[in-house]
PDB file of C-alpha atoms in Angstrom:
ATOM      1  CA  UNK G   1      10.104 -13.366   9.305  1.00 79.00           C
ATOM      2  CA  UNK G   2      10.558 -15.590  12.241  1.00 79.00           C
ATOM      3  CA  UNK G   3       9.155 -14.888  15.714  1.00 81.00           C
ATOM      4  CA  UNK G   4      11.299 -16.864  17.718  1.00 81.00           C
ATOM      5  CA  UNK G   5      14.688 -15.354  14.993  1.00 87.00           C
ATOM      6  CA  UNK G   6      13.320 -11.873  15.547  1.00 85.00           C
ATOM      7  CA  UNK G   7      12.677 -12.594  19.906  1.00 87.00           C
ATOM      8  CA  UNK G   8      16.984 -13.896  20.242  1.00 87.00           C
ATOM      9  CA  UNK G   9      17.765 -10.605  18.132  1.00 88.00           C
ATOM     10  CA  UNK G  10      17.291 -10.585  14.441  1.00 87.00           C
ATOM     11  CA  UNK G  11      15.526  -7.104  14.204  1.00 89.00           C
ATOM     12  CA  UNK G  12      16.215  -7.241  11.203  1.00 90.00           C
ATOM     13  CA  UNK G  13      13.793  -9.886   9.780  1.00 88.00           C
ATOM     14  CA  UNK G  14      11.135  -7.450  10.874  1.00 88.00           C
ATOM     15  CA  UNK G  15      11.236  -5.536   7.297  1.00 88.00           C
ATOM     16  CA  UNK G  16      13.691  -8.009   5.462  1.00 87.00           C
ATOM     17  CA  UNK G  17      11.154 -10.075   4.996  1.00 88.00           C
ATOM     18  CA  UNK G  18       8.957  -8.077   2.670  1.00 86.00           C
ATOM     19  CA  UNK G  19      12.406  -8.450   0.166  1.00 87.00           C
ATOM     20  CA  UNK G  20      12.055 -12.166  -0.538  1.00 85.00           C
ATOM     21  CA  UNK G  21       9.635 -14.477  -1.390  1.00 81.00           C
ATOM     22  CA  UNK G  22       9.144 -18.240  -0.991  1.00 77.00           C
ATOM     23  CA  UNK G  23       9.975 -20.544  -3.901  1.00 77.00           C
ATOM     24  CA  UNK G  24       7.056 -22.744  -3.617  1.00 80.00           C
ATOM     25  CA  UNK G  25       4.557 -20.004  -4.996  1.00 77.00           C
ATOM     26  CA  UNK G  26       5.805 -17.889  -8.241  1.00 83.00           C
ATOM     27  CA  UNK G  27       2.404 -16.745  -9.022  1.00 83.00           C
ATOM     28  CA  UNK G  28       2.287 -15.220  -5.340  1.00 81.00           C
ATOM     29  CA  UNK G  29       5.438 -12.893  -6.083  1.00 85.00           C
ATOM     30  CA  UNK G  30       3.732 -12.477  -9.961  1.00 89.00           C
ATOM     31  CA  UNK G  31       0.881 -11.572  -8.365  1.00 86.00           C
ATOM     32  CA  UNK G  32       1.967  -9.053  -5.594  1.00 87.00           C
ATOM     33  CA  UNK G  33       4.427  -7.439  -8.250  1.00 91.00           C
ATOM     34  CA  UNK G  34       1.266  -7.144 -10.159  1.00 92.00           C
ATOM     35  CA  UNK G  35      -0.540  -5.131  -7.121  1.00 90.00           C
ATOM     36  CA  UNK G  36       2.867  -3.080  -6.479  1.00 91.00           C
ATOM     37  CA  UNK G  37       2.613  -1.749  -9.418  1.00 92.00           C
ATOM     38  CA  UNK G  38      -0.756  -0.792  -9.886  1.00 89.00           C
ATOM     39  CA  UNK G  39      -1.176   1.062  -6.709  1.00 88.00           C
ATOM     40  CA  UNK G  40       2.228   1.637  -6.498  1.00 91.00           C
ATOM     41  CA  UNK G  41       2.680   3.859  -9.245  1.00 91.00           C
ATOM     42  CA  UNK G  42      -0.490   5.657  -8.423  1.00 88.00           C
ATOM     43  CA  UNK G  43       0.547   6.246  -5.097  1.00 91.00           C
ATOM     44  CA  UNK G  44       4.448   7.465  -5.778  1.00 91.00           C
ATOM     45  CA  UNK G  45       2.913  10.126  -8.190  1.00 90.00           C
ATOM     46  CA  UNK G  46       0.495  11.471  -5.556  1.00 86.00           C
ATOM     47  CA  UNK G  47       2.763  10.816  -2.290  1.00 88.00           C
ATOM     48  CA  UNK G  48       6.435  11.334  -4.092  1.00 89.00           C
ATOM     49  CA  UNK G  49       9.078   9.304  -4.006  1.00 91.00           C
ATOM     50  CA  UNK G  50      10.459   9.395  -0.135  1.00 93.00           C
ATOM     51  CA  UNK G  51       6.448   9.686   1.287  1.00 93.00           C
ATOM     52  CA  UNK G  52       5.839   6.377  -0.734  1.00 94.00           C
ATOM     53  CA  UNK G  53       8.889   4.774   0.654  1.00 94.00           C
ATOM     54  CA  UNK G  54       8.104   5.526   4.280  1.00 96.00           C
ATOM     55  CA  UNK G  55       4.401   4.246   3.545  1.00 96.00           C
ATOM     56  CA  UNK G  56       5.928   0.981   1.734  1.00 96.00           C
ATOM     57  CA  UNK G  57       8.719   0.216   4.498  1.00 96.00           C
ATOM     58  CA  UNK G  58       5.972   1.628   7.484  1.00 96.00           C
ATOM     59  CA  UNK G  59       3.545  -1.198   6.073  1.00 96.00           C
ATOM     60  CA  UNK G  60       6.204  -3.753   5.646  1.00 95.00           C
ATOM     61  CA  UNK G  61       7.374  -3.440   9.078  1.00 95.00           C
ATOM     62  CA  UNK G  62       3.700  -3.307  10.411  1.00 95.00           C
ATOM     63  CA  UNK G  63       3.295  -6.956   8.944  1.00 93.00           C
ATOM     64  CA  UNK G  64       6.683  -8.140  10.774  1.00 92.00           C
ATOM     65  CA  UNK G  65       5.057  -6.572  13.565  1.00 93.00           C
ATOM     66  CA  UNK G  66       1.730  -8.309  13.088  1.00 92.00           C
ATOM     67  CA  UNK G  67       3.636 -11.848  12.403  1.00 91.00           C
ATOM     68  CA  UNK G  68       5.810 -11.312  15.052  1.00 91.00           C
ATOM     69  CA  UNK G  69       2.374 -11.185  17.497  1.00 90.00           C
ATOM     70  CA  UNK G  70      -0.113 -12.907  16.236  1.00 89.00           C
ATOM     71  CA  UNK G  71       1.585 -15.657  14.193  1.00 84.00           C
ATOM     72  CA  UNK G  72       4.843 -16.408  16.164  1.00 80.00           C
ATOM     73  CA  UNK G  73       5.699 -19.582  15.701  1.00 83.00           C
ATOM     74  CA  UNK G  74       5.081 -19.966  11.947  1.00 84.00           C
ATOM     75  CA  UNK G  75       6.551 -16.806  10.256  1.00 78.00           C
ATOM     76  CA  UNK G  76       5.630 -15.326   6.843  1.00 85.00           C
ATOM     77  CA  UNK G  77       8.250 -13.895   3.868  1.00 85.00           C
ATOM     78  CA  UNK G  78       7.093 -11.695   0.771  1.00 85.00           C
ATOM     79  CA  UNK G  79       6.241  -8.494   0.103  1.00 88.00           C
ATOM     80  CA  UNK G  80       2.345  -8.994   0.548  1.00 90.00           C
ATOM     81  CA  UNK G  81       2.100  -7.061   3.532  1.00 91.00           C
ATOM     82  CA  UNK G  82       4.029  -3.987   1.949  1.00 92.00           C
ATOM     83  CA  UNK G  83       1.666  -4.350  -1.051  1.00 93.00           C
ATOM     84  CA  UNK G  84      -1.626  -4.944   1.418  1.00 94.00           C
ATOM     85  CA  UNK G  85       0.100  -1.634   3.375  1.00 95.00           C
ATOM     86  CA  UNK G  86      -0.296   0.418  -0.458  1.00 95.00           C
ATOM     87  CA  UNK G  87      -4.228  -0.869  -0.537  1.00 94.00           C
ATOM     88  CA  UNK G  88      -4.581   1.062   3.360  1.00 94.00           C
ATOM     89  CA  UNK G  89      -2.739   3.741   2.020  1.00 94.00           C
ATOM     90  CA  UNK G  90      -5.350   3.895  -1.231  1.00 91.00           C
ATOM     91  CA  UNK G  91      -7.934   3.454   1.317  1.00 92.00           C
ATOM     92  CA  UNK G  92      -7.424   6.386   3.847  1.00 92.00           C
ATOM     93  CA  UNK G  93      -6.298   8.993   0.283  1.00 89.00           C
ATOM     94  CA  UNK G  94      -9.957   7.938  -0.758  1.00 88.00           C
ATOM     95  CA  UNK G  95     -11.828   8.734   2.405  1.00 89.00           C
ATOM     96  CA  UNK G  96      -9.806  11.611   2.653  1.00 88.00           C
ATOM     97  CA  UNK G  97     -10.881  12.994  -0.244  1.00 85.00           C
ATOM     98  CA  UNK G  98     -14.544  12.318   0.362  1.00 86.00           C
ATOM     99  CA  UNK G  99     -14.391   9.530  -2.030  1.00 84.00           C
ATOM    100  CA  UNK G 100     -16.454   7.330  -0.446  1.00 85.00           C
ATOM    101  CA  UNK G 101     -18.535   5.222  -2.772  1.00 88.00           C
ATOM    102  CA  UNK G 102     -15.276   4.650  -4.772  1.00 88.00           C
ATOM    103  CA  UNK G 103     -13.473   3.680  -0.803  1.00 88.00           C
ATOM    104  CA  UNK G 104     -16.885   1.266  -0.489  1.00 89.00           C
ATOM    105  CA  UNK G 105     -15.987  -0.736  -3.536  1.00 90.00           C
ATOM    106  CA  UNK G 106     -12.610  -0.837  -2.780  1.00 88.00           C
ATOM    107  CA  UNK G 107     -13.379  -2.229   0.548  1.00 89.00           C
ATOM    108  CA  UNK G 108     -15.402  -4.568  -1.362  1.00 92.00           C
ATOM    109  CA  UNK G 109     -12.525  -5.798  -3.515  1.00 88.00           C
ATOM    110  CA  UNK G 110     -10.167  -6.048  -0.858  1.00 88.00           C
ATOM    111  CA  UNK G 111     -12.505  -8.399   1.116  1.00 89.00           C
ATOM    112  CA  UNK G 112     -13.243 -10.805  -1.407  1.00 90.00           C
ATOM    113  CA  UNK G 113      -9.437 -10.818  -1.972  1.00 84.00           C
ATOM    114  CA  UNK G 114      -9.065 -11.511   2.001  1.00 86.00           C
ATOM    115  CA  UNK G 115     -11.919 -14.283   1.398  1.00 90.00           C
ATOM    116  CA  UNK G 116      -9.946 -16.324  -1.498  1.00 84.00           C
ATOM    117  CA  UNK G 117      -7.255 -16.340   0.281  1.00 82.00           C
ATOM    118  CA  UNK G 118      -8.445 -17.848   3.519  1.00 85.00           C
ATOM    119  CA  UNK G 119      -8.551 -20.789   0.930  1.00 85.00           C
ATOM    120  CA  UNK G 120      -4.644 -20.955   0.464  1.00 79.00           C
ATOM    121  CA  UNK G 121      -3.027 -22.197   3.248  1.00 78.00           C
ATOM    122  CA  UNK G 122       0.826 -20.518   3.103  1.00 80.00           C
ATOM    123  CA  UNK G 123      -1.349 -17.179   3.684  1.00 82.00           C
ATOM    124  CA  UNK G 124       0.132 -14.602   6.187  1.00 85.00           C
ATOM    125  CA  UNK G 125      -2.687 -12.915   7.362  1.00 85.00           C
ATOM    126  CA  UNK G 126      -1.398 -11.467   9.895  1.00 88.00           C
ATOM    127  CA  UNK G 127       1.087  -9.975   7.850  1.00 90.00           C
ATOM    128  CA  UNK G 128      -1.737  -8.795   5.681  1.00 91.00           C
ATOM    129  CA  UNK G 129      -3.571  -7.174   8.397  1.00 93.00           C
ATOM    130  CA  UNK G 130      -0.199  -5.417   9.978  1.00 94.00           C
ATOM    131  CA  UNK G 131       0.420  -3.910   6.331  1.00 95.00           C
ATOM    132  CA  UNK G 132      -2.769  -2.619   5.580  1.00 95.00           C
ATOM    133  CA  UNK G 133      -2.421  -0.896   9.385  1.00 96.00           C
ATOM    134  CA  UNK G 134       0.840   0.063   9.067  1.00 96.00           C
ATOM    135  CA  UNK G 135       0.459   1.576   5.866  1.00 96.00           C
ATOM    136  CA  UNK G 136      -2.884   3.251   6.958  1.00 96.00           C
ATOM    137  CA  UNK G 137      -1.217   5.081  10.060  1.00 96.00           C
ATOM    138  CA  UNK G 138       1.456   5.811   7.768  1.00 96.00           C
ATOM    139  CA  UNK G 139      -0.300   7.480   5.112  1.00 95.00           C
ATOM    140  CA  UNK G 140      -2.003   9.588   8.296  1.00 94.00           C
ATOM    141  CA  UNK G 141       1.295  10.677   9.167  1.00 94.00           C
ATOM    142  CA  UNK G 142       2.579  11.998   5.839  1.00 90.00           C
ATOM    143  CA  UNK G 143      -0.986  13.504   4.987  1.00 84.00           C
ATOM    144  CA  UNK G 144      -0.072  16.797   6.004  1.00 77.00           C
ATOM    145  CA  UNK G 145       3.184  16.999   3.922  1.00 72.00           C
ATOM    146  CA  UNK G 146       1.491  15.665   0.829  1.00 69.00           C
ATOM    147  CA  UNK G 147       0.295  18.285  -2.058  1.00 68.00           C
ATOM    148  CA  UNK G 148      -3.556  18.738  -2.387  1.00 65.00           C
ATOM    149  CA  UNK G 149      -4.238  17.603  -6.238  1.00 60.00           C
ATOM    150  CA  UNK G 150      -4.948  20.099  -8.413  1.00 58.00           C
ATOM    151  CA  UNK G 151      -8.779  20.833  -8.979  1.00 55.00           C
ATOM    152  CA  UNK G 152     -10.910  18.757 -11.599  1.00 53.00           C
ATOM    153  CA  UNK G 153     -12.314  21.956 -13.061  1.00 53.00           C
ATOM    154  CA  UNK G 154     -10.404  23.514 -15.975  1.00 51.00           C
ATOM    155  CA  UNK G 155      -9.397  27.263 -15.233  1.00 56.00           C
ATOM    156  CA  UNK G 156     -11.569  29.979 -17.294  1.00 56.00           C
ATOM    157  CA  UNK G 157      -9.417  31.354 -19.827  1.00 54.00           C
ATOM    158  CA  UNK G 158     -10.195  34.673 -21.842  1.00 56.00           C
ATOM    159  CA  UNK G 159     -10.119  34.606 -25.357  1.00 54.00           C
ATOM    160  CA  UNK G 160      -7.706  36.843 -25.556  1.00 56.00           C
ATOM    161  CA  UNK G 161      -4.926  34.288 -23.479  1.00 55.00           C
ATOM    162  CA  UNK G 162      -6.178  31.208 -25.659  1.00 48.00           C
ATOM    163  CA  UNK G 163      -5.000  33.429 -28.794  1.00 51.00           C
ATOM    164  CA  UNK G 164      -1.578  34.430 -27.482  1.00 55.00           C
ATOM    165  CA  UNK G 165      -1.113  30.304 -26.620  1.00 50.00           C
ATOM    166  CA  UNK G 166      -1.206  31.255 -22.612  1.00 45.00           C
ATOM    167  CA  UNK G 167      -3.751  28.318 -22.309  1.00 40.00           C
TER     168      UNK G 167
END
């Protein structure tokens, strides 16, 4: 992702750039595969397939968007700000769902991961912060079109269904 690539008319840098990853850091792509899966998975069984893409390409070009303002001149490349797009995503299903002590120590978690990494200097955080918005406002999009889970409490069942195996 390149400000001044994306300015004389490579659009397409805006979202290409959450599809490679820099050579100088292996753990970084280890560690954001790590982080697409765990939330990814999650997220594709409650969303489905095509509401997780949107949310995953909406939050990867949020952070080309974010780079592109706030951190012209330098660029950013990997797929952090997709995966940072998945944790807004988490974030706005928990608060929608009245989850909010679990959405506090999530908040928690993703701020002392924003914390370490003001120690690494190859960061993108503005590619950070444009995922976790664009993934965010994406997630309020879909919202409506997503299934309500299924309640926590088992149904009551007769005796009479558990014997005939309706259970």
């Amino acid at each position: 992702m390149s400000g001044p690539r994306v300015h004389s008319g490579e659009y397409y840098r805006l979202i290409t750039h959450g599809f490679v990853h820099s050579q100088n850091d292996p753990m970084h792509l280890v560690w954001n595969m790590i982080y697409l899966f765990i939330f990814g998975v999650s997220l594709e069984r409650m969303m489905g397939r095509w509401k997780f893409l949107f949310v995953y390409m909406a939050a990867t070009l949020g952070a080309g968007f974010s780079v592109y303002l706030f951190d012209y001149s330098r660029g950013a490349v990997g797929a952090s700000g997709g995966v940072y797009g998945l944790y807004g995503a988490f974030f706005v299903i928990l608060l929608l769902r009245r989850q909010k002590e679990m959405a506090r120590l999530f908040i928690l978690l993703i701020g002392i991961g924003v914390v370490q990494s003001l120690f690494h200097p190859n960061i993108s955080h503005a590619g950070h912060f444009g995922g976790f918005v664009g993934g965010a406002l994406a997630t309020l999009l879909i919202i409506p079109f997503v299934k309500k889970p299924e309640s926590s409490q088992p149904q009551q069942q007769s005796p009479q269904q558990w014997l005939n195996g309706r259970y």
